Short mmCIF file of C-alpha atoms and ligand atoms in Angstrom, two decimals:
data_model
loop_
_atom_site.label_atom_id
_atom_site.label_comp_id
_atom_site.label_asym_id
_atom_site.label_seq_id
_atom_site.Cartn_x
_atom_site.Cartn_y
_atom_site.Cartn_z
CA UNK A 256 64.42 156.17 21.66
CA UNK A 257 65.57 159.14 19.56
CA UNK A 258 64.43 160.07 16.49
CA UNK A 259 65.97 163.28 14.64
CA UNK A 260 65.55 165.61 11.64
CA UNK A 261 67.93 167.24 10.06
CA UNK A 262 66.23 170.02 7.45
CA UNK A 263 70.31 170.43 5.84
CA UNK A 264 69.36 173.14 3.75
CA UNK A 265 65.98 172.68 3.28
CA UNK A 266 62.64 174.68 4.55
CA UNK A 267 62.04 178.41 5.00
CA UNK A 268 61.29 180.44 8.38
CA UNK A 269 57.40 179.57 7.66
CA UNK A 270 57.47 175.82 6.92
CA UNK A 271 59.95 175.37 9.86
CA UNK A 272 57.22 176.56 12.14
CA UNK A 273 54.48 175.16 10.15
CA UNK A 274 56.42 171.70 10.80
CA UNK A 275 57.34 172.17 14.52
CA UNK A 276 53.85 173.15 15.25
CA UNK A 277 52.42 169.78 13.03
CA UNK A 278 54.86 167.66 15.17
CA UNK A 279 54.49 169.61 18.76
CA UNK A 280 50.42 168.66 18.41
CA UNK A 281 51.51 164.54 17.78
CA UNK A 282 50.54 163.16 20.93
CA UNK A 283 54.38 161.31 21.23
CA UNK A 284 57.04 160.78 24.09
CA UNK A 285 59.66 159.12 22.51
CA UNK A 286 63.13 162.21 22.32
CA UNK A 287 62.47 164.02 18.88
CA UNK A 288 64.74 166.25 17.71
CA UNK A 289 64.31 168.80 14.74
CA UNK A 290 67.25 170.65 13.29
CA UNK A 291 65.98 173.52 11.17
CA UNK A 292 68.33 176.24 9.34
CA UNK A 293 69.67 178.98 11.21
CA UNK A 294 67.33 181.62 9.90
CA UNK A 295 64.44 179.28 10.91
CA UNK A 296 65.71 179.08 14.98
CA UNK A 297 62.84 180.58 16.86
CA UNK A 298 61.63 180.15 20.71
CA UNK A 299 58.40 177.26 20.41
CA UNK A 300 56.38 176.12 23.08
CA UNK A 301 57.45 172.36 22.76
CA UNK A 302 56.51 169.61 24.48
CA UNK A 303 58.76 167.78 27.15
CA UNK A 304 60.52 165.04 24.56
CA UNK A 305 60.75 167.85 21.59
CA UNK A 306 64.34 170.12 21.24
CA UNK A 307 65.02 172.37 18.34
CA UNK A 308 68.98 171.64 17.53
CA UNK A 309 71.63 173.73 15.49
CA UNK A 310 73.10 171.94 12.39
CA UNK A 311 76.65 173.89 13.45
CA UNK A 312 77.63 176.84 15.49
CA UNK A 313 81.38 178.60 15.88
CA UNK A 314 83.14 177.57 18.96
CA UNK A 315 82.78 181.07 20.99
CA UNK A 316 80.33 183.33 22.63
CA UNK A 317 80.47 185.99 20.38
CA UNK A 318 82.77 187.49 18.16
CA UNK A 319 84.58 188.37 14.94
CA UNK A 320 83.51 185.52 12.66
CA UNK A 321 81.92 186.97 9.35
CA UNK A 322 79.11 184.29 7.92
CA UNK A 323 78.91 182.60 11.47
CA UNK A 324 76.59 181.50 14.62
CA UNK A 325 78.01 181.78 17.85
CA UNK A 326 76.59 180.33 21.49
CA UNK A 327 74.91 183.64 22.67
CA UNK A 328 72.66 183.54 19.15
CA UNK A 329 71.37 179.91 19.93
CA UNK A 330 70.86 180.65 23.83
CA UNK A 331 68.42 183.61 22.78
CA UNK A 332 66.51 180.88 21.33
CA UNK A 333 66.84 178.18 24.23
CA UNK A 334 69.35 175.86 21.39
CA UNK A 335 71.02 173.50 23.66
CA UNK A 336 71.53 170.54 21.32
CA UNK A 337 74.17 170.34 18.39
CA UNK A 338 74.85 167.97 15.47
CA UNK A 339 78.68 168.13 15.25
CA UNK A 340 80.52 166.02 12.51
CA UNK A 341 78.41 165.70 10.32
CA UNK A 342 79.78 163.85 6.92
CA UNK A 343 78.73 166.84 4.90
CA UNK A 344 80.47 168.93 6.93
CA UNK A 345 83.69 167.10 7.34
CA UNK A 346 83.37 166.30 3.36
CA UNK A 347 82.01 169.39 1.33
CA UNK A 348 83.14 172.16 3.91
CA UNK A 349 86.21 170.63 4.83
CA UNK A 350 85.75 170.78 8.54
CA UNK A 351 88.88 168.72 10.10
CA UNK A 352 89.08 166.45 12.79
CA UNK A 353 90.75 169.14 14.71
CA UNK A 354 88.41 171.92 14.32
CA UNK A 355 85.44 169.66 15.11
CA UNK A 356 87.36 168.69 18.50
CA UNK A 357 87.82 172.33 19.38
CA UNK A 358 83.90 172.56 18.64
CA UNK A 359 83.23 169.43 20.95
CA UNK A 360 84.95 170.85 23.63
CA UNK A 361 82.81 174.24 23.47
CA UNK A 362 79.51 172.50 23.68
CA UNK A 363 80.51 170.19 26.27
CA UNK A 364 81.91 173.21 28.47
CA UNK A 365 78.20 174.98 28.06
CA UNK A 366 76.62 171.80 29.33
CA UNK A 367 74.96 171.03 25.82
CA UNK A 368 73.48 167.94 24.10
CA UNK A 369 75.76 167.14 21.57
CA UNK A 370 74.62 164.81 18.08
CA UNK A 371 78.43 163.46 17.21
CA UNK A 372 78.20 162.22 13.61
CA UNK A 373 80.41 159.28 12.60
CA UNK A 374 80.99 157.59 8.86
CA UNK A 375 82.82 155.49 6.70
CA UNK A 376 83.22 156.31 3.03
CA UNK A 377 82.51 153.07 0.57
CA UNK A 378 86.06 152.59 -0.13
CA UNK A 379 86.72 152.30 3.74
CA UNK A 380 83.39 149.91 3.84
CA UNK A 381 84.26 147.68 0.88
CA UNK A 382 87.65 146.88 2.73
CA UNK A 383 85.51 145.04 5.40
CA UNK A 384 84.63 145.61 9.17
CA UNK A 385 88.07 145.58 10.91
CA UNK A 386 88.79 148.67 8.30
CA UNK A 387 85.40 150.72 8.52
CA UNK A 388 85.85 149.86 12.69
CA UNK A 389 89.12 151.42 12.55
CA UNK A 390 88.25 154.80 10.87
CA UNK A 391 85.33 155.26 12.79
CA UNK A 392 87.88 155.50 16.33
CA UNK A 393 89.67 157.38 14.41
CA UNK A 394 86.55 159.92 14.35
CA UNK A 395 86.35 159.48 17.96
CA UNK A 396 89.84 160.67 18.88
CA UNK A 397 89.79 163.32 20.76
CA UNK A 398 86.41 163.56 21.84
CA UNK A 399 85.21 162.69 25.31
CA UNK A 400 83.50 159.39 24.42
CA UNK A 401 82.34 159.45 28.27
CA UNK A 402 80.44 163.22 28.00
CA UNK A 403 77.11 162.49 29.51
CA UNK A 404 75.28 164.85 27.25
CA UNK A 405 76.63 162.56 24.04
CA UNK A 406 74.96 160.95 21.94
CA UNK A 407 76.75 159.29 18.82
CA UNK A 408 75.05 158.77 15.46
CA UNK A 409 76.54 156.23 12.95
CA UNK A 410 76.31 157.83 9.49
CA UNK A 411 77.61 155.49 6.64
CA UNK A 412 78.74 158.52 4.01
CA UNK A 413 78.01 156.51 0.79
CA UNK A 414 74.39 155.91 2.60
CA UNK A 415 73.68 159.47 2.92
CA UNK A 416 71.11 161.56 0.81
CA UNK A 417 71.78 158.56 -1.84
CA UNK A 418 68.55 156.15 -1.00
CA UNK A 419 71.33 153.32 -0.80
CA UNK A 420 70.83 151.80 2.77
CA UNK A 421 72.86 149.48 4.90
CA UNK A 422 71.99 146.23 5.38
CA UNK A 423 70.50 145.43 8.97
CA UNK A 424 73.41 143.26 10.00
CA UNK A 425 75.56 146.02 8.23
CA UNK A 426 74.42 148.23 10.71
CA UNK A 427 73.88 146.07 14.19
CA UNK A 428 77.52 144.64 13.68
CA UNK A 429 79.05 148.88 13.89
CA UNK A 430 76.60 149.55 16.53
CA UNK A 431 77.41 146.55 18.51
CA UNK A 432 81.19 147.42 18.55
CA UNK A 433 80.58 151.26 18.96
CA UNK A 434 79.17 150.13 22.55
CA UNK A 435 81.76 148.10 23.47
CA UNK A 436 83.57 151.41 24.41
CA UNK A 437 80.94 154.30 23.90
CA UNK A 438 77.82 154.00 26.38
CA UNK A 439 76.04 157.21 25.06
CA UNK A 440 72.85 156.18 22.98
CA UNK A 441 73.64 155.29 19.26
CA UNK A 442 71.68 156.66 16.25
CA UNK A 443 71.91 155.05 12.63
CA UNK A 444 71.85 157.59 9.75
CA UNK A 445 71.17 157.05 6.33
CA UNK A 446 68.73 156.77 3.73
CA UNK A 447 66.00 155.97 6.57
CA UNK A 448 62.55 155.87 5.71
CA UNK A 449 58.82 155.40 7.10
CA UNK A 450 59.32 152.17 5.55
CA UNK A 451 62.29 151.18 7.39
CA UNK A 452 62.37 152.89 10.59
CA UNK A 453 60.75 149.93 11.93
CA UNK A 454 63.42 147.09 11.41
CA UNK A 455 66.34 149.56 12.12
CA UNK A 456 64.52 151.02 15.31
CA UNK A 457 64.04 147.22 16.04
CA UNK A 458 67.82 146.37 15.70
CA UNK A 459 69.35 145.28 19.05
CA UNK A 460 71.68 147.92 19.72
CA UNK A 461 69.91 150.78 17.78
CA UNK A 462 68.88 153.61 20.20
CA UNK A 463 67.50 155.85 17.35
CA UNK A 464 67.86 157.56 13.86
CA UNK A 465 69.15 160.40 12.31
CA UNK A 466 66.89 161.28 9.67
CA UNK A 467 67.59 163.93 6.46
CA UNK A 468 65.72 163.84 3.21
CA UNK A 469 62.35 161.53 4.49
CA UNK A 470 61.89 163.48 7.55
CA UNK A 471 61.39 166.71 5.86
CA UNK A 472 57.78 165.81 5.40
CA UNK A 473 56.13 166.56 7.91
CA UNK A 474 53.75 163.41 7.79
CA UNK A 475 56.88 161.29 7.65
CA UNK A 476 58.24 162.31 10.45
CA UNK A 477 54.89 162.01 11.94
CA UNK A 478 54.94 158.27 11.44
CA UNK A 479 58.35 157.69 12.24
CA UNK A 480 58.01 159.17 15.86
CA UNK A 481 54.94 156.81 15.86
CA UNK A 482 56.89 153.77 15.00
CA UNK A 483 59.08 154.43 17.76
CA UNK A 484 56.16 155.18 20.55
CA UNK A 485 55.08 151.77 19.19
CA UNK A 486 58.25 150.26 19.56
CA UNK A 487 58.80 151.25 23.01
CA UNK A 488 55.36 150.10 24.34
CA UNK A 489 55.97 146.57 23.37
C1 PEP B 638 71.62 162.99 7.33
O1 PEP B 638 71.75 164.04 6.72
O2 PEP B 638 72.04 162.92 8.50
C2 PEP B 638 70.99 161.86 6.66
C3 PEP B 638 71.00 160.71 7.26
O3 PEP B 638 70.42 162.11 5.44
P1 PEP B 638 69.47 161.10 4.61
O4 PEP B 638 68.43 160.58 5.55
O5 PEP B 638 68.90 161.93 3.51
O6 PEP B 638 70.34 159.99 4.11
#
């Protein structure tokens, strides 16, 4: 099971390693994940099941790319895991199916883990299943559904950073027809919380969650990784 933070915008240099260190001494072995801000990116001594992850890199070594990250300043710090397509980034910095293709293809070529977010908007889910099932292949074309470092998350926009979550059938019925073609692990994103990690980690063809705004307490997170330890040893 996977369970992942993404800090968005949120912590300083400090509380990044304050957090990290809280989470490193959690006696846990489920895969945790923890993506931080750039400026917080740092070399920890992390246990086996715990990566750091970048929230977004530019697709190339190094180069001429004013305001950006490139793969030589996440290898200084041992970053070999990625959130790509991520609905804030395809929605409020305009990142297009194309670009985020080109970026797929970089991190796939340097062998890295790679967090592909996926999402209907609520106009696309109030049209029904067949509709939301349909624009989320469309997210998928032109990536390599088949890269063994993948791992997809399922990130309803309107549930996003809005405390709105979907139902538990809601979510089982995407998941279940995301793995009748995709057989990298499947995350669900959105509005989780301690209090209902449990029934979504519990969900048949859940593999994990994609957390933002609860994880960024540390204790949360605690307990979530905790849940899913508990989870697994039944
Ligand atoms: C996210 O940013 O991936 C996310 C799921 O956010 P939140 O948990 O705040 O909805």
């Amino acid at each position: 099971m996977i369970i992942a933070s993404n800090f968005k915008t949120n912590h300083t240099r400090e509380s990044t390693a304050g957090f990290v260190d809280f989470i490193n001494n959690q006696d846990s072995f489920c895969e945790v994940r923890i993506f931080p801000p750039f400026t917080a990116l740092d070399t920890f001594e992390l246990r086996p099941n715990i990566r750091l992850g970048a929230q977004n890199f530019y697709p190339a070594d190094r180069g001429s790319f004013t305001g950006e990250i490139g793969y030589e300043q996440l290898e200084e710090f041992d970053i070999d895991s990625v959130l790509i397509g991520h609905s804030e980034r395809r929605h409020i910095l305009g990142e297009s199916q194309e670009s985020l293709c080109g970026k797929f293809d970089f991190a796939k070529e340097k062998e890295m883990e790679i967090i592909y977010c996926i999402g209907e908007p609520i106009e696309v889910r109030k049209a029904g299943i067949d509709a939301v099932m349909s624009y989320l292949w469309e997210q998928c074309v032109g990536i390599d559904i088949d890269y063994e470092g993948l791992i997809v998350a399922y990130e309803p926009v309107w549930a996003i950073g809005t405390g709105v979550v979907a139902s538990l059938e809601e979510i089982d019925a995407v998941l279940k027809n995301l793995k009748t073609k995709i057989k990298a692990p499947i995350l669900y994103g959105g509005s989780v919380k301690v209090d209902n990690t449990e029934a979504i980690l519990s969900l048949e063809h859940c593999d994990g969650v994609l957390v933002g705004t609860a994880s960024w307490e540390q204790e949360n997170f605690a307990q979530m990784i905790e849940i899913a330890d508990n989870l697994t040893k039944d």
